mmCIF file of C-alpha atoms and ligand atoms in Angstrom:
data_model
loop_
_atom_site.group_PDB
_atom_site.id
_atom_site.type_symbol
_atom_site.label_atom_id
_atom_site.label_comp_id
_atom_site.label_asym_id
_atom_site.label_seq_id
_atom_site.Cartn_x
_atom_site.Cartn_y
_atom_site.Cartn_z
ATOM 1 C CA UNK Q 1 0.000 0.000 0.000
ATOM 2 C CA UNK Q 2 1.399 3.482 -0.582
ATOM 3 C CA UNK Q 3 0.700 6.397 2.153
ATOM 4 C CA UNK Q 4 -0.974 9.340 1.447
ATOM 5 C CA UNK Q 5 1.393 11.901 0.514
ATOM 6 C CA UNK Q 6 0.535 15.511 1.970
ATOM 7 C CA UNK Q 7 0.947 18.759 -0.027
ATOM 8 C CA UNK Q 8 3.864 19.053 2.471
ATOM 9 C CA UNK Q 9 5.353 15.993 1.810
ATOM 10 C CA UNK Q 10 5.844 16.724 -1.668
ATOM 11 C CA UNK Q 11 7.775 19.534 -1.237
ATOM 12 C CA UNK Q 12 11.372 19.824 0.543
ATOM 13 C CA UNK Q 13 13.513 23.292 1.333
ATOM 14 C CA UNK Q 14 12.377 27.001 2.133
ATOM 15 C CA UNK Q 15 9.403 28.520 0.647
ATOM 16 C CA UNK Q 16 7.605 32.291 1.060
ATOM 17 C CA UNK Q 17 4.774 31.517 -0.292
ATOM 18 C CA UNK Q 18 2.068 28.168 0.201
ATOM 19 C CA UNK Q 19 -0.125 27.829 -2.630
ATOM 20 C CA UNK Q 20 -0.271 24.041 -2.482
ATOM 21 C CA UNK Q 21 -2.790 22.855 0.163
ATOM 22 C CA UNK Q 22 -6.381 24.665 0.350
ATOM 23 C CA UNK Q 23 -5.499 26.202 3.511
ATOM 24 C CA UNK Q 24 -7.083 29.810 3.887
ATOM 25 C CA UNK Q 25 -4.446 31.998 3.753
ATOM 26 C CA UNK Q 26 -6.135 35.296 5.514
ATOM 27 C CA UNK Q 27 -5.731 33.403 8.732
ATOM 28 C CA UNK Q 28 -7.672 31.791 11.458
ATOM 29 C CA UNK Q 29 -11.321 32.392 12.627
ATOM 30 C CA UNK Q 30 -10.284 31.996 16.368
ATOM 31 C CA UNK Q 31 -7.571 33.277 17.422
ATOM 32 C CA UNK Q 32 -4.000 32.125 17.044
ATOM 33 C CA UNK Q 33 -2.029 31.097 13.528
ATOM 34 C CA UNK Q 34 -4.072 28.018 12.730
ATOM 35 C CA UNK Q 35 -4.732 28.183 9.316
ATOM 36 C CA UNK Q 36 -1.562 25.726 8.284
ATOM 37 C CA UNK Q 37 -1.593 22.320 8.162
ATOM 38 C CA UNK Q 38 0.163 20.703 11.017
ATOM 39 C CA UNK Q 39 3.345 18.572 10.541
ATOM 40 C CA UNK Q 40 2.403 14.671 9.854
ATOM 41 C CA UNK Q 41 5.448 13.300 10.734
ATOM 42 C CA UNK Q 42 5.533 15.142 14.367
ATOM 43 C CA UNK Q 43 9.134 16.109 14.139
ATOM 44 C CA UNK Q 44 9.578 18.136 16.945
ATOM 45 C CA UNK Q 45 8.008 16.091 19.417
ATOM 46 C CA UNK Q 46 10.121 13.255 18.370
ATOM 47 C CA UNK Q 47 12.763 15.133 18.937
ATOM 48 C CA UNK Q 48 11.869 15.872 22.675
ATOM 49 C CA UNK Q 49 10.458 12.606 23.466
ATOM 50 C CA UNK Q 50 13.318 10.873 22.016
ATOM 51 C CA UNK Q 51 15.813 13.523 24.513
ATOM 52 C CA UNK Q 52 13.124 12.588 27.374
ATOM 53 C CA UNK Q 53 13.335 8.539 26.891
ATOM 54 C CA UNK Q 54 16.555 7.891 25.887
ATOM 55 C CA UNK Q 55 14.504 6.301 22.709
ATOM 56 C CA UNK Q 56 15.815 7.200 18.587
ATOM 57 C CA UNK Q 57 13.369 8.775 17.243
ATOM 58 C CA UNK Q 58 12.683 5.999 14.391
ATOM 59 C CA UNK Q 59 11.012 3.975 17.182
ATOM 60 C CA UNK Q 60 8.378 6.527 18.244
ATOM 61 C CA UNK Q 61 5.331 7.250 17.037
ATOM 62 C CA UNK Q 62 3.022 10.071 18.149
ATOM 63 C CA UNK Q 63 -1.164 9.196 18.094
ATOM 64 C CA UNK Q 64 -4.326 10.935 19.221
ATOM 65 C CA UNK Q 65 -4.736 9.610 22.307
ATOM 66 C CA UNK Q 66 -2.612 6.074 23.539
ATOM 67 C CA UNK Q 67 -6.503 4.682 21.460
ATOM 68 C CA UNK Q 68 -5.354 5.752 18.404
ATOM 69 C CA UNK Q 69 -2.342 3.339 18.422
ATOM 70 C CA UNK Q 70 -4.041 0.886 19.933
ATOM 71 C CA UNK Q 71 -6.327 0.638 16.555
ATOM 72 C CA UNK Q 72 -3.687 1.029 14.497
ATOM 73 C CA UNK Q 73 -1.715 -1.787 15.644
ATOM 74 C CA UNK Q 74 -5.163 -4.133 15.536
ATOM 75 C CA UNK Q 75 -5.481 -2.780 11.803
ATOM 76 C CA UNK Q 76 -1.830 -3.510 11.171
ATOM 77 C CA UNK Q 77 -1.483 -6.755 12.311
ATOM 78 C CA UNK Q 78 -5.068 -8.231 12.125
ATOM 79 C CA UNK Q 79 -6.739 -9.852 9.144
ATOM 80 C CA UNK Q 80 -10.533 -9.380 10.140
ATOM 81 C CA UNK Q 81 -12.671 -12.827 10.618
ATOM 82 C CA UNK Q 82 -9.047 -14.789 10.429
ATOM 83 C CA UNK Q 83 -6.367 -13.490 13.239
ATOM 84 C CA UNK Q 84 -7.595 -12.370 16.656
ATOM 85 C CA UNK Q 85 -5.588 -10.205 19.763
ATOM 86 C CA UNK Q 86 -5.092 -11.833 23.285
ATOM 87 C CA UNK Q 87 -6.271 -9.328 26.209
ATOM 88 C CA UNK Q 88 -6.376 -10.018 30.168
ATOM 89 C CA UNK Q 89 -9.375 -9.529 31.640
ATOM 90 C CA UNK Q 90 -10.254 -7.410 33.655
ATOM 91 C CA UNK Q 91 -8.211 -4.623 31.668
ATOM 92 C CA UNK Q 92 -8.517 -1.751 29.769
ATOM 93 C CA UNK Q 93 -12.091 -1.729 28.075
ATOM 94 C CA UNK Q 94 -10.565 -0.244 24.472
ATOM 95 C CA UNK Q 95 -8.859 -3.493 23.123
ATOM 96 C CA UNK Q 96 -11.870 -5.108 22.991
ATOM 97 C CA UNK Q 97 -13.837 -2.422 21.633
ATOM 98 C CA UNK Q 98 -10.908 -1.788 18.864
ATOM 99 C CA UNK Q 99 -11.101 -5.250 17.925
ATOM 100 C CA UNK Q 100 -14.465 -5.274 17.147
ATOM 101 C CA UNK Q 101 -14.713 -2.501 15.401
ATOM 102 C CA UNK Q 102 -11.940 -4.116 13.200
ATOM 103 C CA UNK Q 103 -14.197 -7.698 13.255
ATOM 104 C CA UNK Q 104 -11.520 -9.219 14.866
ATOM 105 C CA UNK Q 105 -11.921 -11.750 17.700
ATOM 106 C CA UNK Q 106 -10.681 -10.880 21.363
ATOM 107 C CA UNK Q 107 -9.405 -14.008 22.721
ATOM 108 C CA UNK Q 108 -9.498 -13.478 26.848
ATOM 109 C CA UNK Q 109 -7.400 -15.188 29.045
ATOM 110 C CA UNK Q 110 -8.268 -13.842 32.558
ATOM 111 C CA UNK Q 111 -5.659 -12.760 34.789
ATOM 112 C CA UNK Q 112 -5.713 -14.831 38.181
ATOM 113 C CA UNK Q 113 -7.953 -13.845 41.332
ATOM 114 C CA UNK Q 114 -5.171 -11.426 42.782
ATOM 115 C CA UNK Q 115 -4.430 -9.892 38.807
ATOM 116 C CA UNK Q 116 -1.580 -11.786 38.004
ATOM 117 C CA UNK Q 117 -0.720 -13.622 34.780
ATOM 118 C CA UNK Q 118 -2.183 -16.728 34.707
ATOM 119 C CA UNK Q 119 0.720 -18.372 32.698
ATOM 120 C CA UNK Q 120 -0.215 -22.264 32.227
ATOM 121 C CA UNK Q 121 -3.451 -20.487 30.467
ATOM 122 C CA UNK Q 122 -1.435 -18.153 28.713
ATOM 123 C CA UNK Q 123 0.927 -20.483 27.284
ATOM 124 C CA UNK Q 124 -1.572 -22.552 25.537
ATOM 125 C CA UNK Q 125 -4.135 -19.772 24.627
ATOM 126 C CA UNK Q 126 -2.552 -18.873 20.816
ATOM 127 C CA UNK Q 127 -1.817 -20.560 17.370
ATOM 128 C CA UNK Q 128 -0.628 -18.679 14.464
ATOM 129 C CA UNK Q 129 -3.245 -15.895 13.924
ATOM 130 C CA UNK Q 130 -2.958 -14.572 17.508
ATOM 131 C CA UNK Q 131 -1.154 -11.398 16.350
ATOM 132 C CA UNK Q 132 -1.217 -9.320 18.985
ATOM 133 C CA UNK Q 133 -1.132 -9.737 23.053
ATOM 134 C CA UNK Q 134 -2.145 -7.015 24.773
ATOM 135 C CA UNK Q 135 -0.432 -6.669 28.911
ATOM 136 C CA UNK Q 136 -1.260 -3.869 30.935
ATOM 137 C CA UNK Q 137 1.152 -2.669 33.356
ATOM 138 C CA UNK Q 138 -0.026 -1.293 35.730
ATOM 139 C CA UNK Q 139 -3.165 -2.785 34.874
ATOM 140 C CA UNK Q 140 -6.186 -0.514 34.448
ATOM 141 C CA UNK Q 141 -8.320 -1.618 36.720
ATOM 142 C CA UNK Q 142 -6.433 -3.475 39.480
ATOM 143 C CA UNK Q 143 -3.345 -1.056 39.346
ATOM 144 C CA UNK Q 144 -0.802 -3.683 40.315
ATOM 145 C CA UNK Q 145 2.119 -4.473 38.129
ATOM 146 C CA UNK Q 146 2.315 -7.547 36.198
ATOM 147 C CA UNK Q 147 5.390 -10.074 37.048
ATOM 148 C CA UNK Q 148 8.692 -8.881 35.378
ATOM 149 C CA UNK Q 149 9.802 -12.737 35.222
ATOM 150 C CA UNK Q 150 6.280 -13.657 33.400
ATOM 151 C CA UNK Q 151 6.504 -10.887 30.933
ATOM 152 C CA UNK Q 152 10.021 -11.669 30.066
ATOM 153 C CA UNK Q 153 9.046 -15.147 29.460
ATOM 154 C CA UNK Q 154 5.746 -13.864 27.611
ATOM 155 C CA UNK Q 155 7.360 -11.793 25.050
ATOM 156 C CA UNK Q 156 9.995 -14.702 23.974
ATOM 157 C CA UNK Q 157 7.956 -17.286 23.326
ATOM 158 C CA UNK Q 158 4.560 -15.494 21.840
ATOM 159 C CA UNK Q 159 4.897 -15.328 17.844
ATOM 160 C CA UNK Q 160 3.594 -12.092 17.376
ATOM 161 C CA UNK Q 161 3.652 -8.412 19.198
ATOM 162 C CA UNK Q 162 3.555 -8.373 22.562
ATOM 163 C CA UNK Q 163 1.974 -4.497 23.552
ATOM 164 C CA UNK Q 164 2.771 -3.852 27.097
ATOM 165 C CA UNK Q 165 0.360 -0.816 27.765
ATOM 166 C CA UNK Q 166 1.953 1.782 30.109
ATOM 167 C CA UNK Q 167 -0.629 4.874 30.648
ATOM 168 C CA UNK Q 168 0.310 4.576 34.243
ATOM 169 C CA UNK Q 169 4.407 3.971 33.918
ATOM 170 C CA UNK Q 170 5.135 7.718 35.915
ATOM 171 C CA UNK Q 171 3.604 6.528 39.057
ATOM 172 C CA UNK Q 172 5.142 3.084 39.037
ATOM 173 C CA UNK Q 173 8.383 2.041 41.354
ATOM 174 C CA UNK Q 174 9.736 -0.127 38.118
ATOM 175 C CA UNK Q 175 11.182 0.692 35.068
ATOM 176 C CA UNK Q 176 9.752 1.020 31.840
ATOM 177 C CA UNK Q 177 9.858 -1.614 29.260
ATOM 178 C CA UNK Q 178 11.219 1.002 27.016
ATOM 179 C CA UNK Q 179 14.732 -0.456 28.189
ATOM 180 C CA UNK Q 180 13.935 -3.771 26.378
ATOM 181 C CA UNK Q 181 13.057 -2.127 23.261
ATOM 182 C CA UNK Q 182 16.306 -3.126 20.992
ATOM 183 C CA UNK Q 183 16.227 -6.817 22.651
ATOM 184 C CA UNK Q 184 12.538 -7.688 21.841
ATOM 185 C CA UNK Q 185 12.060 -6.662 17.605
ATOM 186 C CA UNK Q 186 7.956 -7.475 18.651
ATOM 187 C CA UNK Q 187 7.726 -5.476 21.562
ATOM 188 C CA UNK Q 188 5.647 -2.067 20.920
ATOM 189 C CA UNK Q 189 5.252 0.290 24.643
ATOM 190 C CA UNK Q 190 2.400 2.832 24.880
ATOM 191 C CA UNK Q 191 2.288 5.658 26.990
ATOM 192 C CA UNK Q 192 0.306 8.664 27.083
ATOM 193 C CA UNK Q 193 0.428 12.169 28.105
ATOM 194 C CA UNK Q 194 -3.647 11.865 29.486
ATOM 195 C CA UNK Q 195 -2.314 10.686 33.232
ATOM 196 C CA UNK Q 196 1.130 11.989 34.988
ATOM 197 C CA UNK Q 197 1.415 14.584 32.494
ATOM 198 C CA UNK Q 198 -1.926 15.699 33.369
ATOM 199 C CA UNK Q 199 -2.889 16.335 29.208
ATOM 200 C CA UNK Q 200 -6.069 13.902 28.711
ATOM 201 C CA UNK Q 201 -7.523 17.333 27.125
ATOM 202 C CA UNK Q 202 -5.492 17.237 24.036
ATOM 203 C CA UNK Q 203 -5.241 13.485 23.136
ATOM 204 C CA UNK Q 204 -1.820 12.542 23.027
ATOM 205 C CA UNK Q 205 -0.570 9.345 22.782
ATOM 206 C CA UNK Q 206 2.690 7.395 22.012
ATOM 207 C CA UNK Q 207 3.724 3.810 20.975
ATOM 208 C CA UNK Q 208 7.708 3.100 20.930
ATOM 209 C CA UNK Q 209 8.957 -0.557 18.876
ATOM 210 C CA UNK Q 210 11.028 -1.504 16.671
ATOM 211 C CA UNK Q 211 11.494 1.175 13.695
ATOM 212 C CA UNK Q 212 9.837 -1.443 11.457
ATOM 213 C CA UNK Q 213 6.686 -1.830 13.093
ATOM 214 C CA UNK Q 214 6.607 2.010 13.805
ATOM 215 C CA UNK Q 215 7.024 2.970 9.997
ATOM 216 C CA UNK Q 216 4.031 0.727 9.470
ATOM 217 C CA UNK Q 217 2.377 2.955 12.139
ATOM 218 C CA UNK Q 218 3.282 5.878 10.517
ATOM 219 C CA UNK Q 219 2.138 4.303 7.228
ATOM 220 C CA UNK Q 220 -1.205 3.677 7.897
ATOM 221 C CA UNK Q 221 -2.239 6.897 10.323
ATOM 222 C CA UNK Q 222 -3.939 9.643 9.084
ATOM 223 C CA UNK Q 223 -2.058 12.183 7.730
ATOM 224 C CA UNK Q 224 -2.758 14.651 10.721
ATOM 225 C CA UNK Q 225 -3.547 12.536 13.170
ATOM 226 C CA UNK Q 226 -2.184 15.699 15.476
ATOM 227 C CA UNK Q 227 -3.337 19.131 15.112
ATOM 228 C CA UNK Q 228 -1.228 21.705 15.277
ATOM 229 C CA UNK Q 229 -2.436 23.001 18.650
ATOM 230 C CA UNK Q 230 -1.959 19.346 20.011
ATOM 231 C CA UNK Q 231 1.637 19.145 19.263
ATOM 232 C CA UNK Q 232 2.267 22.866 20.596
ATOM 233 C CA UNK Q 233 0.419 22.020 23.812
ATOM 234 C CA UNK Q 234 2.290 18.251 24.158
ATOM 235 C CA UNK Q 235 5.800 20.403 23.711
ATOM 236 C CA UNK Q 236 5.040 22.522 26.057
ATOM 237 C CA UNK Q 237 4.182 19.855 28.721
ATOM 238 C CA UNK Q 238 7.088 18.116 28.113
ATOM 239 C CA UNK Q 239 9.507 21.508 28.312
ATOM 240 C CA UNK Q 240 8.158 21.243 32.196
ATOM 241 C CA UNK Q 241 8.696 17.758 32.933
ATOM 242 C CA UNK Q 242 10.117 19.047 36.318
ATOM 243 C CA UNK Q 243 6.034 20.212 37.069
ATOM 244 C CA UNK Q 244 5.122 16.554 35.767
ATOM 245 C CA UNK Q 245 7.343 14.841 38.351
ATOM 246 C CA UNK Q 246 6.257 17.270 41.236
ATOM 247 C CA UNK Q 247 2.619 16.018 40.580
ATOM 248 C CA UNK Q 248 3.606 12.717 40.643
ATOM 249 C CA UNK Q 249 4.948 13.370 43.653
ATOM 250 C CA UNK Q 250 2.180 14.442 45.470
ATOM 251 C CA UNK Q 251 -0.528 12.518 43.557
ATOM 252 C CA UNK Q 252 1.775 9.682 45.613
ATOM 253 C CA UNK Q 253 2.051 11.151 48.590
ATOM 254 C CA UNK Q 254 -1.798 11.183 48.136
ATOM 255 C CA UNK Q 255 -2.389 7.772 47.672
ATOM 256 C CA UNK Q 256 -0.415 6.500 50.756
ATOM 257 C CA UNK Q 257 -2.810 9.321 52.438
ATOM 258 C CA UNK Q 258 -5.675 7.346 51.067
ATOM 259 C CA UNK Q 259 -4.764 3.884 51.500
ATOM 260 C CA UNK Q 260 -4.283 4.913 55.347
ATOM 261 C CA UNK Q 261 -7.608 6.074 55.758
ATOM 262 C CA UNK Q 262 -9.369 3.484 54.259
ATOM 263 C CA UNK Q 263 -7.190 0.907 55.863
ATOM 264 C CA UNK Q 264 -8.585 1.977 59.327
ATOM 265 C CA UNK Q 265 -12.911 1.306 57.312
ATOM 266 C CA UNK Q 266 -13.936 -1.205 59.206
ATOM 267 C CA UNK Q 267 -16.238 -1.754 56.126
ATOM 268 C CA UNK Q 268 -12.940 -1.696 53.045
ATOM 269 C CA UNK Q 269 -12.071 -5.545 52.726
ATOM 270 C CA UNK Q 270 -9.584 -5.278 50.049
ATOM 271 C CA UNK Q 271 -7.168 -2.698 48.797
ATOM 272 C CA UNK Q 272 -5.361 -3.838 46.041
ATOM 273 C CA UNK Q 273 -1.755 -3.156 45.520
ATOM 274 C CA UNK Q 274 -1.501 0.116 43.649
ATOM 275 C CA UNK Q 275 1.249 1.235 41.183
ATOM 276 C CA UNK Q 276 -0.799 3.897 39.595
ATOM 277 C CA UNK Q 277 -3.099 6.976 40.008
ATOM 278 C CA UNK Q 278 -5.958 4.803 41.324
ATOM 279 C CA UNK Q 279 -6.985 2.379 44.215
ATOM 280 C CA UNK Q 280 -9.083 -0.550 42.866
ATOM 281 C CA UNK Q 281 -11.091 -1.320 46.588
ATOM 282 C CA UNK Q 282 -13.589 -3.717 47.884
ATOM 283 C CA UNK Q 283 -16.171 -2.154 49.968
ATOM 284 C CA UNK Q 284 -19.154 -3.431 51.432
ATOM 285 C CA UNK Q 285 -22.482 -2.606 49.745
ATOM 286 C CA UNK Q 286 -20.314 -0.802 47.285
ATOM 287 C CA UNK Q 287 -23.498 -0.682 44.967
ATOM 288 C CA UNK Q 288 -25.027 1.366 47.539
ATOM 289 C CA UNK Q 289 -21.805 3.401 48.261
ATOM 290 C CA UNK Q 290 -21.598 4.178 44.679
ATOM 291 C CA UNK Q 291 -24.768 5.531 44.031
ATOM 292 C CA UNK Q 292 -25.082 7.445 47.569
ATOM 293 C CA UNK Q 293 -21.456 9.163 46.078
ATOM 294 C CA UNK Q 294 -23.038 9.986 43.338
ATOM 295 C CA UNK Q 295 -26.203 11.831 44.697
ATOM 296 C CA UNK Q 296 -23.446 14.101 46.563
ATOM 297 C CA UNK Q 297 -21.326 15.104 43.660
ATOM 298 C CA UNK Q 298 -18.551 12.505 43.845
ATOM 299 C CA UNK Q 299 -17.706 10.436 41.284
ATOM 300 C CA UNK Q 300 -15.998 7.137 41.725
ATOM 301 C CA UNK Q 301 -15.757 4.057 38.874
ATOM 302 C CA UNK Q 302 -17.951 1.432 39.432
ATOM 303 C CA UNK Q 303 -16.321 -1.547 38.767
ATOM 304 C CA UNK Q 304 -18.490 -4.536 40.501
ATOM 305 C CA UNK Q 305 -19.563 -6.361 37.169
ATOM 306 C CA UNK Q 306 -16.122 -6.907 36.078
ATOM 307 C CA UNK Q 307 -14.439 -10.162 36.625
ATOM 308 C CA UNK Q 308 -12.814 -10.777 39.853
ATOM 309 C CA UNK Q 309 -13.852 -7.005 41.166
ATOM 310 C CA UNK Q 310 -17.356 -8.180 42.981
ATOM 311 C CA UNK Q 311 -17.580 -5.193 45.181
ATOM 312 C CA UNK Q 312 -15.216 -3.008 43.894
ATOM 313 C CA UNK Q 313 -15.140 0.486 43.408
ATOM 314 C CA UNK Q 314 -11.510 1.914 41.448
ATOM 315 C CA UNK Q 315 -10.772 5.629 43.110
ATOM 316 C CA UNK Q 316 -8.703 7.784 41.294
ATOM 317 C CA UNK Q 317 -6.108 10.415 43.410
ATOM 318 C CA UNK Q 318 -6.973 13.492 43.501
ATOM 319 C CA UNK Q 319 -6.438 16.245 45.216
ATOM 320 C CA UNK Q 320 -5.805 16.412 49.188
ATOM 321 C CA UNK Q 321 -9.357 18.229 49.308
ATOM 322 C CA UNK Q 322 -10.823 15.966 46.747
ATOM 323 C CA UNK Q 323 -9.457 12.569 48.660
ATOM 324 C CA UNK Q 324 -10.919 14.100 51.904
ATOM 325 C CA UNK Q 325 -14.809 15.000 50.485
ATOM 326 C CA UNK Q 326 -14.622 11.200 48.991
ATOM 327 C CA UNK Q 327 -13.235 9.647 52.675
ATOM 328 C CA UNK Q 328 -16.068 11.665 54.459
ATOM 329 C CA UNK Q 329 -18.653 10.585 52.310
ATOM 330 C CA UNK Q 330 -17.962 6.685 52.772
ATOM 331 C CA UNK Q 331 -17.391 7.347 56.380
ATOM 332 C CA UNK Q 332 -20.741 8.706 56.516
ATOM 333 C CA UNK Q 333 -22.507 6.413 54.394
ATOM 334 C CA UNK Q 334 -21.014 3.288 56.743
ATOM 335 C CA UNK Q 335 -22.190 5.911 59.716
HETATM 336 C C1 PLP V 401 -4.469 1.353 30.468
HETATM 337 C C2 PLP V 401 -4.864 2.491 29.619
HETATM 338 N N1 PLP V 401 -4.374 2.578 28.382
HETATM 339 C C3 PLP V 401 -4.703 3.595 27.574
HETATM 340 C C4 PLP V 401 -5.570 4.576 27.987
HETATM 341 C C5 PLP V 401 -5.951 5.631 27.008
HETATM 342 O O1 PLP V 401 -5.231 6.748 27.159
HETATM 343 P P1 PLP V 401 -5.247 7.928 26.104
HETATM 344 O O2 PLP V 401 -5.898 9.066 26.808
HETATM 345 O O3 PLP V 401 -3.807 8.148 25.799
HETATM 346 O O4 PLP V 401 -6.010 7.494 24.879
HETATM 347 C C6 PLP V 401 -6.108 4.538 29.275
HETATM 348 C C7 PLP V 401 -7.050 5.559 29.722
HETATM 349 O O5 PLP V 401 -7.713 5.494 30.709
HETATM 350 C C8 PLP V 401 -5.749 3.458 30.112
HETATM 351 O O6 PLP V 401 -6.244 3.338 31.342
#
């Protein structure tokens, strides 16, 4: 298949004047310079990211949103009705709804009662056409980290790409996968800029791999899959990365906050292990806790019909004030 080729991309050097792409050349409607096309290939941003990661630029690929890749790589790799993906329930709800939208199947193979990989299941779950596995780490919504050991094992022995999801990587005690990259030629990281960066208003997303896989990506995306005020807004996050790390900071110093007080609720059975932005927890009548939040103005993720989370209610950090109005309110509901 050949890519679309942009106005831009047919041209190469300086140039006064841009006659070449429709754009309206009076300017913008709102205000700011918006009346250019954006550029496709993201340079700039690679160009931080890749400074930022300590990853070439050939294996990164920017998206709308951590989605976007996520669909691409189902598209790329999938023939529909023939080749399926591999995903871990519970997880996070978009691989499954990618894959259908693609008509391709979503073989599950449920992580164990305490959200671990289950690997006798694992290792027998795939043939040829399983072309993508799909791990979550931290998982979205348990927030524990899946075993190093198991993943290691995981990505040798499964025959196609193994896509270890990382929206929650900045508030995690272990290192990214990106440090496996040049060892593992089917290993594709995401990450996003929606969580520690604190930028889930702009969409961007990013998948890192091996620079074959990622020119596919860049293939099949469309051609401004970032708008221009996107990419400014994503460089400008990243030029204060020291702001990004003090908010991680506290968003953990919040969470041990949390976890204290709802250790000492008589009526919490289960706080799972967190190495994210979020407390998966087991509350009694947590039905009836939900909606009670919810009649008071706090919102909380209701996650009791998902496999292995009877009872459970995932609670994202916020702020100290924020933490406190949701710890009254279950203290008086249990009143
Ligand atoms: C595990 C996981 N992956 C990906 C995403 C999507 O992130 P983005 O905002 O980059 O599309 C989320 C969002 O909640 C998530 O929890």
């Amino acid at each position: 298949m050949k890519a679309y080729s942009s106005a831009r991309d047919e041209f190469e050097g300086e140039a006064e004047v841009f006659l070449d792409a429709n754009e309206n050349a009076l300017g913008s409607a709102a205000s700011g310079h918006f009346n250019r096309y954006p550029d496709p290939h993201h340079k700039a941003l690679k160009e931080r990211w890749s400074a930022l990661k300590g990853v070439g630029q050939e294996r990164i690929f920017f998206g709308n949103g951590s989605d976007e890749p996520i669909d691409l790589l189902i598209r790329l790799f999938c023939e529909p009705g023939k080749d399926y993906i591999i995903t871990l329930p519970p997880t996070y709800g978009m691989y499954k709804v990618s894959a259908s939208i693609n008509a391709v199947e979503n073989k599950l193979v449920p992580l164990t009662p305490d959200f671990e990989l289950d690997m006798p299941a694992l290792t027998s779950a795939w043939d040829e056409h399983a072309k993508l596995l799909f791990l979550c780490s931290p998982n979205n919504p348990s927030g524990n980290l899946l075993r190093r050991q198991d993943m290691h094992e995981l990505i040798k022995s499964f025959p196609g790409i193994v896509v270890v999801d990382e929206a929650y990587i900045d508030f995690s005690p272990e290192a990214s996968w990106i440090d496996e990259l040049e060892k593992y030629p089917n290993l594709v990281v995401l990450q996003t800029l929606s969580k520690a960066w604190g930028m889930a208003g702009i969409r961007v997303g990013v998948a890192m791999g091996d620079p074959y896989v990622i020119a596919m990506l860049e293939k099949i995306k469309p051609p401004y899959n970032l708008s221009l005020a996107n990419q400014q807004l994503a460089l400008e996050a990243m030029a204060n990365h020291e702001k990004q790390k003090n908010h991680v900071q506290t968003l953990l110093a919040e969470r041990e906050k949390l976890i204290h007080a709802l250790e000492g609720v008589e009526q919490v059975r289960k706080i799972v292990p967190s190495a994210a932005n979020f407390l998966l927890v087991e509350f009694d009548r947590a039905d009836e806790l939900f909606h009670f939040m919810i009649e008071r103005g706090v919102i909380v993720r209701n996650r009791t019909r998902e496999l292995h989370c009877e009872g459970c209610l995932r609670v994202t950090v916020g702020t100290s004030a924020e933490n406190q109005r949701f710890l009254t309110l279950v203290n008086d509901f249990y009143a």
